[in-house]
mmCIF file of C-alpha atoms in Angstrom:
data_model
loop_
_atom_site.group_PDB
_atom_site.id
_atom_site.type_symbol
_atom_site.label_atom_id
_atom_site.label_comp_id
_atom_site.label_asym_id
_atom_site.label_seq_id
_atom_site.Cartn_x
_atom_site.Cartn_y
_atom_site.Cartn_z
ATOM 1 C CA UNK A 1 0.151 -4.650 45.611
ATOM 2 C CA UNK A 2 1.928 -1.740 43.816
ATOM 3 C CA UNK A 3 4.523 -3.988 42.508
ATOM 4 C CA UNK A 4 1.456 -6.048 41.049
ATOM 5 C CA UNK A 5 -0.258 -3.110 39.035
ATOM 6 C CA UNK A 6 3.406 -2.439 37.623
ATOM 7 C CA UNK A 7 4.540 -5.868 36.522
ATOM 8 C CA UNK A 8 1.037 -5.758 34.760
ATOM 9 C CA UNK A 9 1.310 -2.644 32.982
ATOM 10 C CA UNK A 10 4.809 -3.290 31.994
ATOM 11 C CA UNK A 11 3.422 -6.380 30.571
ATOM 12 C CA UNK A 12 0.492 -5.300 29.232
ATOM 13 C CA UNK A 13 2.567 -2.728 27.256
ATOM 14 C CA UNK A 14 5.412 -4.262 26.158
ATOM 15 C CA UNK A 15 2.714 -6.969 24.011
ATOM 16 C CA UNK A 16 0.594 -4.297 22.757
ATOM 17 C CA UNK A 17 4.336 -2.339 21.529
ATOM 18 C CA UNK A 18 5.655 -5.524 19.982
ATOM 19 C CA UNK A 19 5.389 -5.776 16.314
ATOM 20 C CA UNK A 20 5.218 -9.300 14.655
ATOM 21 C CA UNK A 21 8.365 -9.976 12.708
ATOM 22 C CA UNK A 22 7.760 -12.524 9.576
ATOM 23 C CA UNK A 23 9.380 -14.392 7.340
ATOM 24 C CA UNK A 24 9.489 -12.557 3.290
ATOM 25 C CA UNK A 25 10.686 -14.018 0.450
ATOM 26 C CA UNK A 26 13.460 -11.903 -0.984
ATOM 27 C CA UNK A 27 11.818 -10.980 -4.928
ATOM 28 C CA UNK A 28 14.851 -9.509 -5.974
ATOM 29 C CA UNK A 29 16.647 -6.423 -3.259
ATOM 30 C CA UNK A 30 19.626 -4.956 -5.981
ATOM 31 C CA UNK A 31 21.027 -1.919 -3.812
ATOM 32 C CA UNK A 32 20.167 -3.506 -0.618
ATOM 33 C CA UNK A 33 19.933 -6.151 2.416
ATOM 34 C CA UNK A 34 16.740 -6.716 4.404
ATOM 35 C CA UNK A 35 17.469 -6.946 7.480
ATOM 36 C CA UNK A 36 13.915 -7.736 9.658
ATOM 37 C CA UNK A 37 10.653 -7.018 8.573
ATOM 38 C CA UNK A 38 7.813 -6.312 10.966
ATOM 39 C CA UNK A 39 4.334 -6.587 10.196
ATOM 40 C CA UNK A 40 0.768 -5.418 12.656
ATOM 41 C CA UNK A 41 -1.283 -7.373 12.909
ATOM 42 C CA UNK A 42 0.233 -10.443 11.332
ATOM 43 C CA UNK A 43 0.876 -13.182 14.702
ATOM 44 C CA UNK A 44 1.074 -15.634 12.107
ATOM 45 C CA UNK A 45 0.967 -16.590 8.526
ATOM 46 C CA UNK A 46 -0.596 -15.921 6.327
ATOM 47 C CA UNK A 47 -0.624 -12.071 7.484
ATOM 48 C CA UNK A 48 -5.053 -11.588 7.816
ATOM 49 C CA UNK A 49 -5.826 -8.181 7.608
ATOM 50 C CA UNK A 50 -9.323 -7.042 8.299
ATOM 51 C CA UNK A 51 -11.178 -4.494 6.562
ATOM 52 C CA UNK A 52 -11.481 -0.996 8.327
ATOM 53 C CA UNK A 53 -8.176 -1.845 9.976
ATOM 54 C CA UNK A 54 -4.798 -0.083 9.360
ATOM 55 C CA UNK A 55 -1.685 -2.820 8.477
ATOM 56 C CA UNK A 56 1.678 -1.461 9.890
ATOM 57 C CA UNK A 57 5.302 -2.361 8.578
ATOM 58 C CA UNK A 58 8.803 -1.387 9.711
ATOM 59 C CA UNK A 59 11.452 -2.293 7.743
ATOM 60 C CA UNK A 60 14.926 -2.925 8.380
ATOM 61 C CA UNK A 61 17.406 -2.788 5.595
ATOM 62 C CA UNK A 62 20.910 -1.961 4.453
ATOM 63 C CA UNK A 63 21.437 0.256 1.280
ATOM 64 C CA UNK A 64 24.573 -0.786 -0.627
ATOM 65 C CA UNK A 65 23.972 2.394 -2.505
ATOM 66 C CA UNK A 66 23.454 6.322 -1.797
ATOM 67 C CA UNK A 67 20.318 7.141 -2.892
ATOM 68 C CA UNK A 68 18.555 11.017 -2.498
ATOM 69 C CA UNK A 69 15.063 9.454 -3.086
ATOM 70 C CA UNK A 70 13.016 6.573 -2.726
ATOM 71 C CA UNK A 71 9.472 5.294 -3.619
ATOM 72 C CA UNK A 72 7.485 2.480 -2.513
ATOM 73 C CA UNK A 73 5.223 0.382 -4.572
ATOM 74 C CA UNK A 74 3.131 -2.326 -2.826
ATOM 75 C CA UNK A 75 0.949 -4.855 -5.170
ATOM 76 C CA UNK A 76 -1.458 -8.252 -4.298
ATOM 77 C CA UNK A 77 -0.450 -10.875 -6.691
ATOM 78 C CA UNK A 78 -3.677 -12.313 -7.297
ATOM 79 C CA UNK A 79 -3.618 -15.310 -9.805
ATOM 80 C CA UNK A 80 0.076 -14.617 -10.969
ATOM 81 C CA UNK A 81 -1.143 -10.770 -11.656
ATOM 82 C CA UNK A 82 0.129 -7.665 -9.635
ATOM 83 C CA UNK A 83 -2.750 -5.664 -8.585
ATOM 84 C CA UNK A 84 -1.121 -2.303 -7.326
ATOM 85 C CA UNK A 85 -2.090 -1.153 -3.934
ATOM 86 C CA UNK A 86 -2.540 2.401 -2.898
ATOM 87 C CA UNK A 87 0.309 3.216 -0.608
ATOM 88 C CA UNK A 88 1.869 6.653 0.730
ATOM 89 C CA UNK A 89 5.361 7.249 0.700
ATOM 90 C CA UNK A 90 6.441 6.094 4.178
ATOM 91 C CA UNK A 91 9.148 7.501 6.676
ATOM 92 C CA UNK A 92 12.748 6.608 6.194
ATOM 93 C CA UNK A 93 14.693 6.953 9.470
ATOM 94 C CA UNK A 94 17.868 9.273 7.191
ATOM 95 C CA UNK A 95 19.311 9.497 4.517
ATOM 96 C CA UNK A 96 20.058 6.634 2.411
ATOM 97 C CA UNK A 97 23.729 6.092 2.600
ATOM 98 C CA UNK A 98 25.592 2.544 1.366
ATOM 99 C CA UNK A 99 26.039 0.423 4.670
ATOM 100 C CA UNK A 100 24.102 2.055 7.192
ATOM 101 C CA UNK A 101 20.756 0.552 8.507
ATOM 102 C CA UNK A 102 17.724 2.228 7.761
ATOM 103 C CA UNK A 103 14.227 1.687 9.334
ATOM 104 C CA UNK A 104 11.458 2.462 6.424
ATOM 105 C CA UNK A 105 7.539 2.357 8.270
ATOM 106 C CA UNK A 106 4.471 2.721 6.416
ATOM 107 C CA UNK A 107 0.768 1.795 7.046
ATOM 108 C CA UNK A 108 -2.106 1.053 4.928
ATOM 109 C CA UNK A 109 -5.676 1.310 5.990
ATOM 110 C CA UNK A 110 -7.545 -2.046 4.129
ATOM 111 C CA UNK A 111 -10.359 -0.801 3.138
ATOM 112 C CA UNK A 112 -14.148 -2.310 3.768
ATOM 113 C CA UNK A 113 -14.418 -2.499 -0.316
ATOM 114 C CA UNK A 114 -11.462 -4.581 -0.828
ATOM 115 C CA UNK A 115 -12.852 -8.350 -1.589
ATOM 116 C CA UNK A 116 -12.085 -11.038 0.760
ATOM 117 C CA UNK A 117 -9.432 -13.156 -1.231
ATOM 118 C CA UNK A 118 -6.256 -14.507 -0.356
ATOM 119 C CA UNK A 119 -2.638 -13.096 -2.159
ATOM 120 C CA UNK A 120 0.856 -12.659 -2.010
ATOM 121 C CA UNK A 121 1.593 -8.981 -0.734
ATOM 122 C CA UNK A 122 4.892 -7.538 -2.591
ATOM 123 C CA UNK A 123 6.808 -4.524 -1.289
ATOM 124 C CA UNK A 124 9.479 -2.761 -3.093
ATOM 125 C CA UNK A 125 11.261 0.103 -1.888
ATOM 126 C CA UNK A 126 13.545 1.937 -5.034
ATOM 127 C CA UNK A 127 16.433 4.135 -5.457
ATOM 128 C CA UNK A 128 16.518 6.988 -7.521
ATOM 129 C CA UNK A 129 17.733 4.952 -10.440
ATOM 130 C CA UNK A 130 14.569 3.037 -9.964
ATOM 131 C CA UNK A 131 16.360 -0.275 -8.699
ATOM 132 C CA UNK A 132 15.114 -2.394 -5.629
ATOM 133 C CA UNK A 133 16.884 -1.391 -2.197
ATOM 134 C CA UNK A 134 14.500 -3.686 -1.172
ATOM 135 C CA UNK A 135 11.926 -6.344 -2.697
ATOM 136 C CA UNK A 136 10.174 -9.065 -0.664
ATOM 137 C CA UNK A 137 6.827 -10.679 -0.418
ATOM 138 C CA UNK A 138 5.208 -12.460 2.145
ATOM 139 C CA UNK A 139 1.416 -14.685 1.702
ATOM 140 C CA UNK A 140 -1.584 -12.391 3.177
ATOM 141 C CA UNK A 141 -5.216 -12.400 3.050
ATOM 142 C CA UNK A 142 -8.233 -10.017 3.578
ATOM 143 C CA UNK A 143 -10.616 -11.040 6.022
ATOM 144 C CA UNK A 144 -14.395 -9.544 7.367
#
């Protein structure tokens, strides 16, 4: 019976720790290579995320460049337009050196007064000289 309640909290676990990896559309990475992108909750695609809920990314890249800084600009192409997103900086796992992998995460809390609409979701993480490391989008939409 012990062996039971084990197996079922291992399993239990190891799907709520999983993140959903998902296929981007590279939108132009200059100073890097991404590597796996992660996205919760996104099981399939398009990515839904509902309102009052926080979205969760890790991604996976390699710089080909140094870099001391970085910022990260998300936007909803809507209709061919870029809508900017709010967004925080995010974590970086160290420093950005040229051929090592680094693990960016960041979350974003849709909120209730966003519309329901559907939109391509575009992430960019820069360098200091203001060039992608990474640049990918991937379709989403904003659900009730």
């Amino acid at each position: 019976m012990e062996n039971i309640i084990r197996t079922v909290l291992f399993l239990v676990v190891a799907c709520c720790a999983t993140a959903d990896v998902i296929n981007v559309k590279d939108c132009g990475s200059v100073s890097g290579v991404i590597n796996q992108v992660d996205i919760t909750p996104c099981p399939s695609e398009p990515c839904q995320f509902k309102k009052g809920v926080n979205a969760t990314m890790q991604v996976e890249f390699t710089p080909k460049v140094d870099s001391e800084k970085y910022t990260s600009v998300l936007h909803g192409i809507i209709g061919g337009v870029p809508v900017p997103f709010p967004l925080n900086q995010g974590l970086i796992s160290g420093p950005i050196k040229a051929n090592s992998k680094i693990v960016y995460k960041n979350s974003l809390k849709v909120e209730q007064s966003y519309p329901k609409i559907s939109l391509i979701a575009k992430l960019e993480i820069r360098d200091e000289n203001n060039k992608d490391l990474v640049c990918f989008v991937w379709p989403a939409q904003i659900v009730d």
